[in-house]
Tab-separated table of C-alpha atoms and ligand atoms in Angstrom:
chain	number	residue	atom	x	y	z
A	1	MET	CA	6.588	207.357	34.455
A	2	ARG	CA	5.734	204.521	32.370
A	3	LYS	CA	3.068	201.821	33.383
A	4	PHE	CA	2.158	198.491	31.922
A	5	MET	CA	0.311	195.797	32.874
A	6	VAL	CA	0.286	192.114	31.890
A	7	ALA	CA	-2.988	190.583	31.383
A	8	ASN	CA	-4.961	187.570	30.141
A	9	PRO	CA	-8.207	185.850	32.282
A	10	LYS	CA	-6.371	182.514	31.525
A	11	GLY	CA	-4.420	180.952	34.364
A	12	GLY	CA	-1.073	179.475	33.228
A	13	CYS	CA	-0.628	181.721	30.371
A	14	GLY	CA	2.579	183.329	31.401
A	15	LYS	CA	1.405	186.429	32.804
A	16	SER	CA	3.741	186.430	35.851
A	17	THR	CA	6.501	185.155	33.757
A	18	LEU	CA	6.378	188.094	31.411
A	19	ALA	CA	6.020	190.745	34.304
A	20	ILE	CA	8.970	189.582	36.377
A	21	HIS	CA	11.122	189.484	33.350
A	22	MET	CA	10.120	193.181	32.222
A	23	ALA	CA	10.742	194.422	35.945
A	24	SER	CA	14.177	192.634	36.243
A	25	TRP	CA	15.090	193.947	32.470
A	26	PHE	CA	14.221	197.924	33.857
A	27	ALA	CA	15.666	197.222	36.822
A	28	GLN	CA	19.164	196.161	35.366
A	29	HIS	CA	19.162	199.310	33.252
A	30	ASP	CA	19.171	201.084	36.566
A	31	GLU	CA	15.571	202.391	36.707
A	32	ILE	CA	13.508	202.551	39.785
A	33	VAL	CA	11.026	199.628	38.896
A	34	TYR	CA	7.907	198.443	40.789
A	35	LEU	CA	6.107	195.464	40.485
A	36	GLY	CA	2.613	195.077	41.687
A	37	ASP	CA	0.068	192.077	42.025
A	38	LEU	CA	-3.584	192.451	41.661
A	39	ASP	CA	-3.707	188.677	42.188
A	40	ARG	CA	-4.889	187.585	46.001
A	41	GLN	CA	-2.338	185.095	45.750
A	42	GLN	CA	0.660	187.440	45.363
A	43	SER	CA	2.783	185.533	43.391
A	44	SER	CA	4.913	188.115	42.409
A	45	ARG	CA	5.340	189.619	45.775
A	46	HIS	CA	6.442	186.028	46.651
A	47	TRP	CA	8.858	185.754	43.640
A	48	LEU	CA	10.367	189.264	45.132
A	49	ASP	CA	10.690	187.631	48.377
A	50	ALA	CA	12.922	184.920	46.901
A	51	ARG	CA	15.135	187.328	44.764
A	52	PRO	CA	18.358	187.558	46.103
A	53	SER	CA	19.566	190.932	47.361
A	54	ASN	CA	22.684	191.362	45.238
A	55	LEU	CA	20.620	191.432	42.120
A	56	ALA	CA	19.280	194.828	40.296
A	57	PRO	CA	16.480	195.860	43.082
A	58	ILE	CA	12.781	195.642	41.866
A	59	ARG	CA	10.353	197.268	44.410
A	60	HIS	CA	7.070	196.143	45.523
A	61	TRP	CA	3.883	198.072	44.511
A	62	GLU	CA	1.646	197.960	47.442
A	63	ILE	CA	-2.076	197.398	46.432
A	64	SER	CA	-4.760	196.675	48.318
A	65	GLU	CA	-8.059	195.354	47.109
A	66	ASP	CA	-10.339	198.696	46.962
A	67	GLU	CA	-7.425	200.999	46.459
A	68	VAL	CA	-6.935	203.256	43.379
A	69	LEU	CA	-4.303	201.805	41.048
A	70	LEU	CA	-1.854	204.801	41.556
A	71	PRO	CA	1.918	203.652	41.200
A	72	PRO	CA	4.432	204.812	43.751
A	73	LYS	CA	5.653	208.438	42.723
A	74	ASN	CA	9.272	208.087	42.552
A	75	CYS	CA	8.962	205.431	40.028
A	76	ASN	CA	10.246	205.136	36.327
A	77	PHE	CA	8.453	201.911	35.368
A	78	ALA	CA	5.287	199.973	37.157
A	79	ILE	CA	4.680	196.905	35.926
A	80	LEU	CA	1.350	195.303	37.094
A	81	ASP	CA	0.888	191.433	37.386
A	82	THR	CA	-2.793	190.430	37.231
A	83	PRO	CA	-4.661	187.525	38.098
A	84	ALA	CA	-6.659	184.878	35.991
A	85	GLY	CA	-10.254	186.175	35.504
A	86	LEU	CA	-9.519	189.709	35.672
A	87	HIS	CA	-12.690	191.436	34.190
A	88	GLY	CA	-15.447	194.211	34.583
A	89	LYS	CA	-14.671	196.917	36.830
A	90	ARG	CA	-11.221	196.126	38.055
A	91	LEU	CA	-10.089	195.357	34.651
A	92	LYS	CA	-11.403	199.017	33.774
A	93	GLU	CA	-9.838	200.302	36.554
A	94	ALA	CA	-6.306	198.568	35.684
A	95	LEU	CA	-6.881	199.978	32.123
A	96	ASN	CA	-7.144	203.519	33.269
A	97	SER	CA	-3.861	203.177	35.045
A	98	VAL	CA	-1.262	201.946	32.427
A	99	ASP	CA	-0.219	202.957	29.065
A	100	LYS	CA	0.251	199.701	27.518
A	101	VAL	CA	-1.126	196.080	27.968
A	102	VAL	CA	0.815	192.927	27.269
A	103	VAL	CA	-1.297	189.827	26.626
A	104	PRO	CA	0.619	186.533	26.761
A	105	VAL	CA	-1.428	183.783	24.310
A	106	SER	CA	-0.253	180.366	23.997
A	107	SER	CA	-1.125	178.589	20.627
A	108	SER	CA	-3.401	176.425	22.144
A	109	ARG	CA	-7.011	176.257	20.455
A	110	PHE	CA	-8.479	176.477	23.962
A	111	ASP	CA	-6.223	179.237	25.326
A	112	MET	CA	-7.268	181.127	22.161
A	113	LEU	CA	-10.606	180.631	22.696
A	114	ALA	CA	-10.572	181.795	25.978
A	115	THR	CA	-8.866	184.903	25.033
A	116	ARG	CA	-11.546	185.857	22.376
A	117	GLU	CA	-13.848	187.110	24.987
A	118	PHE	CA	-11.124	189.312	26.832
A	119	PHE	CA	-10.268	190.836	23.377
A	120	GLU	CA	-13.841	191.750	22.871
A	121	GLU	CA	-13.933	193.205	26.348
A	122	LEU	CA	-10.671	195.002	26.213
A	123	ALA	CA	-12.140	196.545	22.767
A	124	ALA	CA	-15.434	197.957	23.917
A	125	THR	CA	-13.402	199.475	26.899
A	126	LYS	CA	-13.128	203.409	26.896
A	127	ALA	CA	-9.511	203.625	27.400
A	128	VAL	CA	-8.813	201.282	24.489
A	129	ARG	CA	-11.361	202.839	21.936
A	130	LYS	CA	-9.937	206.269	22.778
A	131	GLU	CA	-6.368	204.782	21.988
A	132	ARG	CA	-5.188	205.926	25.325
A	133	VAL	CA	-3.739	202.465	25.870
A	134	ASP	CA	-1.859	200.156	23.618
A	135	ILE	CA	-2.086	196.365	23.496
A	136	GLY	CA	0.498	194.086	22.416
A	137	ILE	CA	0.331	190.153	22.095
A	138	VAL	CA	3.313	188.042	23.082
A	139	GLY	CA	2.891	184.408	22.029
A	140	MET	CA	4.021	182.350	24.754
A	141	ARG	CA	5.675	179.063	24.400
A	142	VAL	CA	5.452	179.677	20.761
A	143	ASP	CA	7.922	178.947	18.373
A	144	VAL	CA	8.032	181.080	14.983
A	145	ARG	CA	8.940	178.199	12.831
A	146	THR	CA	5.879	176.121	13.782
A	147	HIS	CA	2.250	175.662	12.216
A	148	ALA	CA	1.232	176.734	15.886
A	149	TYR	CA	2.650	180.060	15.303
A	150	GLY	CA	0.799	180.603	12.035
A	151	GLN	CA	-2.488	179.311	13.604
A	152	LEU	CA	-1.975	181.985	16.151
A	153	LEU	CA	-1.678	184.828	13.467
A	154	GLU	CA	-4.632	183.523	11.648
A	155	PHE	CA	-6.515	183.624	15.054
A	156	LEU	CA	-5.421	187.335	16.024
A	157	LYS	CA	-5.974	188.724	12.418
A	158	GLU	CA	-9.487	189.212	13.510
A	159	PHE	CA	-8.755	191.307	16.342
A	160	ASP	CA	-6.235	193.578	14.473
A	161	LEU	CA	-3.681	193.253	17.319
A	162	PRO	CA	0.021	193.260	16.771
A	163	VAL	CA	2.230	190.004	17.775
A	164	VAL	CA	4.887	192.024	19.368
A	165	THR	CA	6.919	188.749	19.894
A	166	CYS	CA	7.108	185.178	20.447
A	167	ILE	CA	8.589	183.653	23.389
A	168	ALA	CA	9.964	180.192	23.338
A	169	GLN	CA	9.240	177.142	25.645
A	170	SER	CA	12.304	176.955	27.998
A	171	GLN	CA	12.844	175.164	31.447
A	172	ARG	CA	14.783	178.397	32.301
A	173	TYR	CA	11.468	180.138	32.846
A	174	LEU	CA	10.459	177.571	35.581
A	175	GLN	CA	13.780	178.044	37.050
A	176	ALA	CA	13.118	181.829	37.390
A	177	ALA	CA	10.029	181.376	38.995
A	178	ASP	CA	11.519	179.288	41.697
A	179	THR	CA	14.673	181.271	42.360
A	180	GLY	CA	13.892	184.983	41.652
A	181	VAL	CA	16.514	185.196	39.245
A	182	THR	CA	15.627	185.826	35.635
A	183	LEU	CA	17.439	184.871	32.235
A	184	PHE	CA	18.046	188.717	32.085
A	185	ASP	CA	19.840	188.495	35.508
A	186	LYS	CA	21.765	185.445	34.475
A	187	ASP	CA	22.960	186.406	30.610
A	188	ALA	CA	21.658	189.708	29.339
A	189	ASN	CA	23.434	189.210	26.160
A	190	SER	CA	21.840	185.713	25.162
A	191	VAL	CA	20.873	185.248	21.537
A	192	ALA	CA	17.426	184.330	22.972
A	193	ILE	CA	17.208	187.682	24.306
A	194	ASP	CA	18.030	189.288	21.340
A	195	THR	CA	15.558	187.765	18.938
A	196	GLN	CA	12.791	186.980	21.348
A	197	TRP	CA	12.876	189.757	24.156
A	198	ARG	CA	13.964	192.488	22.259
A	199	PRO	CA	11.083	193.372	20.135
A	200	LEU	CA	8.897	193.384	23.247
A	201	LEU	CA	11.445	195.801	25.463
A	202	ASN	CA	11.440	198.080	22.496
A	203	TRP	CA	7.683	197.994	21.981
A	204	LEU	CA	7.325	199.075	25.551
A	205	ILE	CA	9.656	201.927	25.682
A	206	ARG	CA	7.910	203.593	22.471
A	207	ARG	CA	5.943	205.866	23.139
A	208	HIS	CA	2.581	206.051	21.377
B	301	ADP	N1	8.167	179.997	27.865
B	301	ADP	C1	7.896	179.350	28.770
B	301	ADP	N2	8.502	178.157	28.744
B	301	ADP	C2	8.370	177.171	29.767
B	301	ADP	N3	7.745	177.543	30.919
B	301	ADP	C3	7.084	178.749	31.053
B	301	ADP	C4	7.137	179.713	29.946
B	301	ADP	N4	6.513	180.642	30.324
B	301	ADP	C5	5.702	180.386	31.534
B	301	ADP	N5	6.248	178.839	32.064
B	301	ADP	C6	5.945	178.233	33.240
B	301	ADP	O1	4.469	178.182	33.067
B	301	ADP	C7	3.741	178.221	34.556
B	301	ADP	C8	2.813	179.549	34.506
B	301	ADP	O2	2.969	180.377	33.992
B	301	ADP	P1	2.997	181.739	34.678
B	301	ADP	O3	3.667	182.902	34.391
B	301	ADP	O4	2.947	181.796	36.128
B	301	ADP	O5	1.141	182.033	34.227
B	301	ADP	P2	0.398	183.051	34.724
B	301	ADP	O6	0.854	184.132	35.603
B	301	ADP	O7	-0.265	183.680	33.535
B	301	ADP	O8	-0.636	182.211	35.556
B	301	ADP	C9	4.981	178.807	35.436
B	301	ADP	O9	5.677	177.355	36.142
B	301	ADP	C10	6.080	179.399	34.407
B	301	ADP	O10	7.312	179.077	34.996
B	302	MG	MG1	0.760	184.633	37.683
């Protein structure tokens, strides 16, 4: 079983977008996939409810607030979406139950500053210090040909964290959120998937 979580304390930076796409990718490859959400608002749950039943199934990983974060036993891939503001005890618990953490970061100055404290908290966590979990950064709404990308790299140098990939801005992610249908459900062979998503998907399945 492989367990991933998507986290960044800033709202709107693309956590749920990444989580639903990761889930749908593995589901399309006939894996048993569970998608869980620590957010009280249960945005991933609502997204799953909207997902057409003829598409590759993604199961709901039911998590109650005070529960230990154990993924369902029969699953191949468990993906944990998390709320804005995740920190402290709940963050530690989540880190103890996954193998990899994906952190979406935009190139906005404000987002980068908001993420700094989170990186510091991550670095101080036992699971990270002992290298039990890997952390990978995804530049979200970032075009690698722009100056903004350079600024993001410059900011991340300080933390010695890898930028696994960058996902460009696209209307299609807004549609995916509304319809329950991801880019992978629509066209798994598109160029954007190969250049932007493939490095992340490869990083996720790589054993550390
Ligand atoms: N690469 C992108 N291009 C365009 N819109 C995006 C992109 N990533 C996320 N969005 C949109 O931004 C909004 C916030 O993203 P979301 O994944 O819900 O963030 P979070 O879960 O971190 O709060 C959503 O409406 C989503 O569709
Ligand atoms: Mg979200």
